Short mmCIF file of C-alpha atoms and ligand atoms in Angstrom, two decimals:
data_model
loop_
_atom_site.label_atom_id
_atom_site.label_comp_id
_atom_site.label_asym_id
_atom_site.label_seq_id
_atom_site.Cartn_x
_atom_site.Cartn_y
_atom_site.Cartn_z
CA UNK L 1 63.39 43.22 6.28
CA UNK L 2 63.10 45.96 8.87
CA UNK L 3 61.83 49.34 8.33
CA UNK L 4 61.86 52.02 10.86
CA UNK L 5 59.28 55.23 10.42
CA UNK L 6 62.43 58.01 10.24
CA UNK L 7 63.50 55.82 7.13
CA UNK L 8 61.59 55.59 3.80
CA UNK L 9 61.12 51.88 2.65
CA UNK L 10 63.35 51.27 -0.10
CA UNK L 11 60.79 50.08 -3.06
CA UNK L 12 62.46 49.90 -6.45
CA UNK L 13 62.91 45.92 -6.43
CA UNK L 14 59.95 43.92 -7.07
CA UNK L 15 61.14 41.48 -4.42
CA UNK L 16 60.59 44.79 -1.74
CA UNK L 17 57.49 45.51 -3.47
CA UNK L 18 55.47 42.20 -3.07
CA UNK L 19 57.30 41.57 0.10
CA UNK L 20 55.28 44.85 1.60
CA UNK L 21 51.96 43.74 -0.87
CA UNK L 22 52.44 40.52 1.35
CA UNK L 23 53.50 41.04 4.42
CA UNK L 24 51.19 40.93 7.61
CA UNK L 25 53.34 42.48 10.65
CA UNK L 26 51.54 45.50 11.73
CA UNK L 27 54.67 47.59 12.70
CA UNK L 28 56.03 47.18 9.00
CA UNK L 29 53.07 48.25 7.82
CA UNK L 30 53.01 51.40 10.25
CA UNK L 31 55.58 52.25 9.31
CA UNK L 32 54.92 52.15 5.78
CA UNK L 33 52.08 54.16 6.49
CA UNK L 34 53.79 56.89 8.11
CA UNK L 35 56.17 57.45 5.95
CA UNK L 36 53.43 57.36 3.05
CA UNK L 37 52.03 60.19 5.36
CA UNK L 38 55.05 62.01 5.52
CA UNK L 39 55.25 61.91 1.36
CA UNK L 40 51.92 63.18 1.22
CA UNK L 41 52.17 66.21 4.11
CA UNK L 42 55.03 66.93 1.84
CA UNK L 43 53.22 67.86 -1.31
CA UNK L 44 49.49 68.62 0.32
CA UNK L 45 50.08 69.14 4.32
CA UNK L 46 47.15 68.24 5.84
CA UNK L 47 44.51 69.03 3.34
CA UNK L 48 41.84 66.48 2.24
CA UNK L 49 39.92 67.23 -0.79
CA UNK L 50 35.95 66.86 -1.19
CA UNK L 51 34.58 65.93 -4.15
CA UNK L 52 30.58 65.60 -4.60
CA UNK L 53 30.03 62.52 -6.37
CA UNK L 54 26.66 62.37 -8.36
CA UNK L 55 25.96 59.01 -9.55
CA UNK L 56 23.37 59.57 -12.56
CA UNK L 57 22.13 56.36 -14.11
CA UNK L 58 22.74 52.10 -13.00
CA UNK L 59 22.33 50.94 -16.48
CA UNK L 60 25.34 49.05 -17.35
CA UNK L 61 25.30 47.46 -20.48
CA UNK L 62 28.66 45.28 -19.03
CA UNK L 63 28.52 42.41 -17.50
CA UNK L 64 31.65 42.74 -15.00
CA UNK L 65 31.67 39.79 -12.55
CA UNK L 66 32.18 41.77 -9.68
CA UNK L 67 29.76 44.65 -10.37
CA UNK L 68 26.45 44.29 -8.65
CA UNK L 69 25.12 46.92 -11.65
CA UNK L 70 26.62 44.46 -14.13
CA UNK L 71 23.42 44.53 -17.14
CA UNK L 72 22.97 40.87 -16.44
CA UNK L 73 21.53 41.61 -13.29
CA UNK L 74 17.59 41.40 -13.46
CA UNK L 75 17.60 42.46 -9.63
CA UNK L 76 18.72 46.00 -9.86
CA UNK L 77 16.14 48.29 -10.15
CA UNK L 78 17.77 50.98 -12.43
CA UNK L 79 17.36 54.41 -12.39
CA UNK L 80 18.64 57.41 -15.00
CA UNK L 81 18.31 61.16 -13.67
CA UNK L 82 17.37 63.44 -16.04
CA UNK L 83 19.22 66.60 -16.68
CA UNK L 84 17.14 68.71 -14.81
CA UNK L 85 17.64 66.53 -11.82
CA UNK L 86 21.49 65.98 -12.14
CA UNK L 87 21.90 70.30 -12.61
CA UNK L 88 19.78 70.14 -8.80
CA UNK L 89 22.52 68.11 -7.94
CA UNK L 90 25.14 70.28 -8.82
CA UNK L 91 23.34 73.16 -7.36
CA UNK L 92 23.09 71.69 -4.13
CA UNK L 93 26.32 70.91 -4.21
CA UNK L 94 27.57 74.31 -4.87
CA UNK L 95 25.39 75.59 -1.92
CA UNK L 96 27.54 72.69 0.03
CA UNK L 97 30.98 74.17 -1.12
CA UNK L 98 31.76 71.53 -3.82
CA UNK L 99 33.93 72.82 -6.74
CA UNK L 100 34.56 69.41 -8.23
CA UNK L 101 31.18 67.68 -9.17
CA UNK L 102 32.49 63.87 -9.99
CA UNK L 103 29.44 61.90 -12.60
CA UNK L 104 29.46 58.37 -12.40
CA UNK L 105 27.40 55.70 -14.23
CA UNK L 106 27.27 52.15 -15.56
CA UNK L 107 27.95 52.10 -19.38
CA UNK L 108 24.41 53.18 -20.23
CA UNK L 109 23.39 53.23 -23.97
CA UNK L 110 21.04 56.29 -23.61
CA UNK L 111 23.99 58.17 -22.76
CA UNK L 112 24.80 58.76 -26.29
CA UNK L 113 27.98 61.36 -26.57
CA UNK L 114 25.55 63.64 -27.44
CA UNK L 115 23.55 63.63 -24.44
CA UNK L 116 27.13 63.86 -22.47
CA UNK L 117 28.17 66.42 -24.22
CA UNK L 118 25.10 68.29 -23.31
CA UNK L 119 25.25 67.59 -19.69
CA UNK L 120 29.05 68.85 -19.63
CA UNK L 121 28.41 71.85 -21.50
CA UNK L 122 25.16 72.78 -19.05
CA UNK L 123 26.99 71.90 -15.93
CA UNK L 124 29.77 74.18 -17.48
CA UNK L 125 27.69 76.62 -18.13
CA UNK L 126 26.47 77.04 -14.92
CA UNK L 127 30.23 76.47 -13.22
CA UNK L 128 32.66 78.15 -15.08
CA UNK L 129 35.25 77.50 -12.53
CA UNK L 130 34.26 74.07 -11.10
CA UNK L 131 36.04 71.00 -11.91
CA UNK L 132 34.39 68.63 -13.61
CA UNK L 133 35.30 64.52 -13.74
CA UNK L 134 33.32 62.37 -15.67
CA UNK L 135 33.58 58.67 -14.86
CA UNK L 136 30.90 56.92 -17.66
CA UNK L 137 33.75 53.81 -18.79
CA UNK L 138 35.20 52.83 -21.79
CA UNK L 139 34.70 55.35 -24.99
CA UNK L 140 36.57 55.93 -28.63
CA UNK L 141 39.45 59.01 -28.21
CA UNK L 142 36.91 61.55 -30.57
CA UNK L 143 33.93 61.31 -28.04
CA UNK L 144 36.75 61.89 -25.06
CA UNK L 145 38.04 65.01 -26.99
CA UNK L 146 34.54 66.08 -27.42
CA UNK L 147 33.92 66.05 -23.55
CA UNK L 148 36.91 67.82 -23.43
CA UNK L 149 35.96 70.27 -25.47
CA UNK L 150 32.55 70.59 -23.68
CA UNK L 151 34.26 71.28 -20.33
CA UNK L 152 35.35 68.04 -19.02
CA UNK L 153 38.46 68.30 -16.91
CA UNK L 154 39.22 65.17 -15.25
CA UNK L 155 38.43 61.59 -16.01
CA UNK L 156 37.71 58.36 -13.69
CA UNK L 157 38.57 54.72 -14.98
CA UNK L 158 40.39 52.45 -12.85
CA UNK L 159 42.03 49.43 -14.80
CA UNK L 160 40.88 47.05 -12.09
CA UNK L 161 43.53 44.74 -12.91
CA UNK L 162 46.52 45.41 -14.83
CA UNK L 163 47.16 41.67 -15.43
CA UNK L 164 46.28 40.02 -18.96
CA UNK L 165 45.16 36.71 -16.99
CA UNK L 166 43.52 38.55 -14.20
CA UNK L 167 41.27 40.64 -16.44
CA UNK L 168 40.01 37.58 -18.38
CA UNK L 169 38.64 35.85 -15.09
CA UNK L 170 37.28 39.22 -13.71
CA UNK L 171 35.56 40.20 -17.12
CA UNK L 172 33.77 38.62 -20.29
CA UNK L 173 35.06 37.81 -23.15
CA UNK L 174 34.13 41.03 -24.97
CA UNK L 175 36.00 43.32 -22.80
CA UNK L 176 39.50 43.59 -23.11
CA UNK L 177 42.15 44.99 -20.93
CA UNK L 178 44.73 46.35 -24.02
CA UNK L 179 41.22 48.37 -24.67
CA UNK L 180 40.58 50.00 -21.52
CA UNK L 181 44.39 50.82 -20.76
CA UNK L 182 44.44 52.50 -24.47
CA UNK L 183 41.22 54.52 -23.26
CA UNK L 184 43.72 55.90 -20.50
CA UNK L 185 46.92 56.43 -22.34
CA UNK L 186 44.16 58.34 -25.00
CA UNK L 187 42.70 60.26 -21.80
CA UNK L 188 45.99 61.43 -20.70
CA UNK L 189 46.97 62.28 -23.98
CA UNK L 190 43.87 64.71 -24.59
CA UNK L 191 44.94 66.78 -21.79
CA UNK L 192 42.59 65.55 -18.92
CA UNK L 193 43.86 64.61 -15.51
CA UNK L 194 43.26 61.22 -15.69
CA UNK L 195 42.44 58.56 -12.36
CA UNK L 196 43.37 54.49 -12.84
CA UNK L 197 43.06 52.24 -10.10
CA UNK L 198 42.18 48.99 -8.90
CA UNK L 199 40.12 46.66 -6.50
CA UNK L 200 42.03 44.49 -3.45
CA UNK L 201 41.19 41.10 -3.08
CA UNK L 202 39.45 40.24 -6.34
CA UNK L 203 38.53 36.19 -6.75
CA UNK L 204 41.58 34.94 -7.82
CA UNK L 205 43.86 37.61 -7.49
CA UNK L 206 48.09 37.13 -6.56
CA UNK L 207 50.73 39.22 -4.65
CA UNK L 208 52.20 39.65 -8.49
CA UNK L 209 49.13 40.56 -9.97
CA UNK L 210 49.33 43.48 -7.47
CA UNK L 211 52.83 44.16 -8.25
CA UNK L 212 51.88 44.69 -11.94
CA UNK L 213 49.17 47.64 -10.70
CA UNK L 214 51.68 49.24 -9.04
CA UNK L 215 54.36 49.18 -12.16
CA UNK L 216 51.56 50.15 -14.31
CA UNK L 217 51.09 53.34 -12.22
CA UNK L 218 54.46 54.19 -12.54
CA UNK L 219 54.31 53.76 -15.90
CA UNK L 220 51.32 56.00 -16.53
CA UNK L 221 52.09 58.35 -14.27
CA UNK L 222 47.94 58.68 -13.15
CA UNK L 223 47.31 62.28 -11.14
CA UNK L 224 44.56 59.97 -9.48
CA UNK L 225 44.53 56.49 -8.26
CA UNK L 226 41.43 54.95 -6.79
CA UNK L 227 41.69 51.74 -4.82
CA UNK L 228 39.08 49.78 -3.25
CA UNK L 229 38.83 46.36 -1.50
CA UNK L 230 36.38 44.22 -3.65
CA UNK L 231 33.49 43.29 -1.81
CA UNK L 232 31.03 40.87 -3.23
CA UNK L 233 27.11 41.71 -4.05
CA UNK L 234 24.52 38.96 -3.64
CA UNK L 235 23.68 39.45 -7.24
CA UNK L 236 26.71 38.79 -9.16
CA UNK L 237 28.63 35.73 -10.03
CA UNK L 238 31.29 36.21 -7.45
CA UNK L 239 28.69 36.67 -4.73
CA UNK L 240 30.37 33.64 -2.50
CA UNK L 241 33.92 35.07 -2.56
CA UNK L 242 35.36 36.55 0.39
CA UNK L 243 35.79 40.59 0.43
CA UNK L 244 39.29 42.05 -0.30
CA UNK L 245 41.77 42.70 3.14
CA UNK L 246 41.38 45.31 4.77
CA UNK L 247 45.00 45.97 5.61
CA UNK L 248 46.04 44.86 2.14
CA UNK L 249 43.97 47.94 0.62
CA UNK L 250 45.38 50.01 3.05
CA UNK L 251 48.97 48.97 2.56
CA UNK L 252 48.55 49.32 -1.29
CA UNK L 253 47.14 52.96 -0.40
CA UNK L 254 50.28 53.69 1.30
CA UNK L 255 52.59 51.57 -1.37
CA UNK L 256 50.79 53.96 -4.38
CA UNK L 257 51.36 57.00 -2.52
CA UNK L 258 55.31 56.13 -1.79
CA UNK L 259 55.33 55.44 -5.83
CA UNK L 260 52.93 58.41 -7.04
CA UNK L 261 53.94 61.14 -4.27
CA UNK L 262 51.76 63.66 -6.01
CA UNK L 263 48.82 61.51 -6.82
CA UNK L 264 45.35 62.70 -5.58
CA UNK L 265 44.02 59.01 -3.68
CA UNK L 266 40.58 58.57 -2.60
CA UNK L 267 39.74 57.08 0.85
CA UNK L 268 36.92 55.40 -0.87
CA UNK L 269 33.17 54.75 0.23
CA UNK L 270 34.12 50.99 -0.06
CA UNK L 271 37.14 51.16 2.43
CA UNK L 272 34.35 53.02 4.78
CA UNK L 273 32.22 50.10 4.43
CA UNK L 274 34.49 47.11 5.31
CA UNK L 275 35.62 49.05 8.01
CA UNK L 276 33.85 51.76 10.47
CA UNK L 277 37.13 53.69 10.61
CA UNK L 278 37.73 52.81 6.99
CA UNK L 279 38.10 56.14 5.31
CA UNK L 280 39.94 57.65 8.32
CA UNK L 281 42.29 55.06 8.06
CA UNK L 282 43.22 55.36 4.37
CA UNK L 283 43.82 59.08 5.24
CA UNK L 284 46.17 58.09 7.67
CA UNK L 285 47.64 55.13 4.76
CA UNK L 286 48.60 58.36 2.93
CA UNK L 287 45.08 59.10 0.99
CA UNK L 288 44.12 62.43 0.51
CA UNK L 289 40.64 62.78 -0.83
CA UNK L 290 37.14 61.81 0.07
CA UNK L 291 34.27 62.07 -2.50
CA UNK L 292 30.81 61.96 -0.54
CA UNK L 293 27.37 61.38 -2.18
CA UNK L 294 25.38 64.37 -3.95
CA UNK L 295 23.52 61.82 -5.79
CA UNK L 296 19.35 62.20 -4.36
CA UNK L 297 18.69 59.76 -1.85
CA UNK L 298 15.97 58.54 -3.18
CA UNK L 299 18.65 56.74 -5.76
CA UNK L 300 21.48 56.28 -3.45
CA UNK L 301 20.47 52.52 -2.45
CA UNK L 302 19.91 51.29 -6.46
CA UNK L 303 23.83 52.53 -7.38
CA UNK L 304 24.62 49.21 -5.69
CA UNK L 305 28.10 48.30 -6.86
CA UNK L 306 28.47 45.89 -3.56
CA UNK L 307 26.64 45.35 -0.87
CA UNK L 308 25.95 47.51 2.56
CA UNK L 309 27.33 50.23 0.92
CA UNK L 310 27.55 52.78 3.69
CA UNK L 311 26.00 56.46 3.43
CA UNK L 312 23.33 55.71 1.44
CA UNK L 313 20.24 56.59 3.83
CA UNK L 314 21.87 60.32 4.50
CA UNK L 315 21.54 63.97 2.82
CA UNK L 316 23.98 65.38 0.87
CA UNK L 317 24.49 68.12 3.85
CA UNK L 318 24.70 65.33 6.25
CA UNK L 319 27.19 63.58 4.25
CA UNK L 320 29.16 66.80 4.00
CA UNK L 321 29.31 67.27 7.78
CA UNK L 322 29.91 64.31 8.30
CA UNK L 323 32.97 63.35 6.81
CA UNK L 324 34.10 67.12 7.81
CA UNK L 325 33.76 65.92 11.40
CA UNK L 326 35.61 62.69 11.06
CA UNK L 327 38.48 63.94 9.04
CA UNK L 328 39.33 66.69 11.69
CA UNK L 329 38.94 64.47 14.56
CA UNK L 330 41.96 62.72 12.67
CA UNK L 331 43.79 65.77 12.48
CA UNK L 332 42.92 66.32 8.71
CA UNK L 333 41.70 69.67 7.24
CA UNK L 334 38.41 69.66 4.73
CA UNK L 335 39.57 71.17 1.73
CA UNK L 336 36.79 72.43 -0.75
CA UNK L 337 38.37 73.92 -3.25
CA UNK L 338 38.80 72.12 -6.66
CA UNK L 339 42.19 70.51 -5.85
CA UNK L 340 43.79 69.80 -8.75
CA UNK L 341 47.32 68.05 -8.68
CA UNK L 342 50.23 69.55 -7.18
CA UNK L 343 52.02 70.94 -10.13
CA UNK L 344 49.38 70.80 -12.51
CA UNK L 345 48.97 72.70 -15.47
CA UNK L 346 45.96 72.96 -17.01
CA UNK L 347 46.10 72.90 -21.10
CA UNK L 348 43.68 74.69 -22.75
CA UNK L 349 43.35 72.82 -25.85
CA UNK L 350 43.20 69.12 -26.57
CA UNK L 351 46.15 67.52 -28.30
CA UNK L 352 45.70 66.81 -32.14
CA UNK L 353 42.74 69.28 -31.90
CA UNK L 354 41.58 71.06 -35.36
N1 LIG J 401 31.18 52.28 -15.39
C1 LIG J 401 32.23 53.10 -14.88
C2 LIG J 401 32.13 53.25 -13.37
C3 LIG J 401 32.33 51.96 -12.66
S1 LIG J 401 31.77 51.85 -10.99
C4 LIG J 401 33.57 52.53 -15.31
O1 LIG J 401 33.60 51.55 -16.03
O2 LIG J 401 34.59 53.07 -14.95
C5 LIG J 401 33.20 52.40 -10.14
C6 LIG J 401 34.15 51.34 -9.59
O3 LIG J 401 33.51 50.54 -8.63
C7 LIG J 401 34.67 50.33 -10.57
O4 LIG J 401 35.69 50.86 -11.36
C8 LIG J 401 35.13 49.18 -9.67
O5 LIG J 401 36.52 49.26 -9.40
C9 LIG J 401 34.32 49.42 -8.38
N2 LIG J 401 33.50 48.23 -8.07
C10 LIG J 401 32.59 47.62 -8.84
N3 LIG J 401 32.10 46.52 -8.24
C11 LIG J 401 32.73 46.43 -7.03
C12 LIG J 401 32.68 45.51 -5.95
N4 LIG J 401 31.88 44.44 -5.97
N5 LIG J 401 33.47 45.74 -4.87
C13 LIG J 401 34.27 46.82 -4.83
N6 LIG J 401 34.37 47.72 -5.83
C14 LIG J 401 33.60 47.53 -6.91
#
């Protein structure tokens, strides 16, 4: 197959999708990647999006294989901020220019919906306009209508895996893939813009398995798609496999992109970290936003998903000029405001609502 730059790859057969998932010649994959750039100058010229992610509690009361937070990990020494300390989060972050404050946490059980709820509606109170993700797992539709209705706008869970057989080696028993895909048809539904996504290089994972992410995408139409090479933690079960590919994750950056030309990608943290040019270069694979810490330092190092997680010794202003001066230097420009999807409309009330 050859594929000059000029010329979009043609990508509706599954035999041209896993032949690009597969394939290891760098000029294909350039040119894959500049035509994934192309797509996304298109909708979003060369604007990358900050978010401030605050990551406000490591209890996990899951037991992913992968995760080094997983709650069968007597290692991690977890931490909850309360909501005094997660508002001086979001204060410092509005100081910094953030206008979408992302909160991420394990599953943690003293995070009743209640005490969501009540973090929402404070951090809404405080910013009317900013945008506000939560990303706190797997939850029945009435509490995700009830964040919703506190203020929520946007919502983080990546599938992982969208393979049946996949999911069962990555997870235990008790979790269940038809589960956590029905949490994101349910998000969508309420009215949130919703964010799926997956790791690259999992133990055990295929080129097909892969191929089923990406035709799960298209089928759910995500305005957000996070993707990550899986890197192992010396904690966790699957703390001898090798990390995910780097070029892998970037080509399934630039394959997502191609299939979701509106979607709002993440150059994630864990891209930076198998790679010193990591985030840059999923920019360059056709990402388009970057999400840097707000979460207090002296916390940063016990959100250990994976290990040598990069960024987690620096200031939230650091952080912030920091990535500022690496995405210009690639010919990006920081964007700060909230960024929501190209052609989004935001709906006021929640579907099947009173
Ligand atoms: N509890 C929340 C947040 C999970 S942590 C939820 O269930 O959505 C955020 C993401 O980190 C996960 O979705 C997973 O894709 C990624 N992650 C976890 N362990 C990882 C590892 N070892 N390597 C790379 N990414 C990992």
């Amino acid at each position: 197959m050859t594929l000059s730059a000029a010329m979009p790859p043609d990508l509706r057969s599954d035999q041209a999708l896993l032949h690009y998932i597969s394939s290891e010649d760098p000029q294909e994959a350039e040119a894959l990647f500049a035509a994934a750039r192309e797509l996304r100058s298109s909708h979003y010229g060369q604007d990358v999006y900050f978010r401030g992610l605050i990551e406000f509690s490591n209890y996990c009361r899951n037991n992913c294989y992968y995760c080094g937070i997983r709650g069968g990990n007597p290692r991690v020494e977890r931490y909850r901020l309360s909501l005094e300390e997660i508002l001086r989060c979001c204060r410092l972050g509005d100081l910094l220019g953030y206008r979408t404050f992302v909160f991420q946490s394990g599953e943690d059980p003293w995070f009743t919906e209640g005490r969501i709820v009540e973090m929402v509606e404070a951090v809404r109170k405080e910013f009317p306009d900013h945008a506000i993700t939560l990303s706190i797992g797997e939850w029945g539709r009435e509490s995700y209508e009830h964040f919703f209705r506190a203020g929520a706008n946007r919502y983080l869970l990546r599938h992982e895996t969208a393979s049946e057989e996949h999911y069962r080696k990555l997870h235990p028993r008790e979790m269940s893939l038809r589960e956590r895909k029905q949490c994101l048809w349910d998000l969508k539904d309420i009215g949130y813009q919703v964010g799926a996504g997956f790791m690259v290089g999992t133990p055990f994972q295929t080129p097909e398995n892969l191929l089923e992410d990406l035709r799960f995408l298209q089928e759910l139409e995500p305005h957000m798609v996070g993707i990550g090479p899986f890197i192992p933690q010396a904690d966790t079960p699957f703390r001898d496999y090798p990390r995910g590919s780097f070029e892998q994750t970037l080509r399934m950056v630039a394959l997502t992109r191609l299939l979701l030309p509106r979607a709002l990608i993440p150059a994630t943290t864990a891209l930076g970290t198998i790679s010193p040019l990591g985030r840059e270069k999923g920019l360059m694979a056709g990402a388009n936003v970057v999400m840097p810490n707000l979460s207090p330092k002296a916390v940063r190092k016990l959100y250990a998903l994976y290990d040598h997680k990069i960024c987690t010794g620096d200031e939230a202003a650091e952080c912030r000029l920091c990535m500022e001066g690496r995405i210009r230097h690639f010919g990006f420009e920081p964007n700060m405001a909230r960024g929501d999807m190209a052609g989004w409309e935001q709906r006021k009330v929640p579907a099947n609502a009173g």
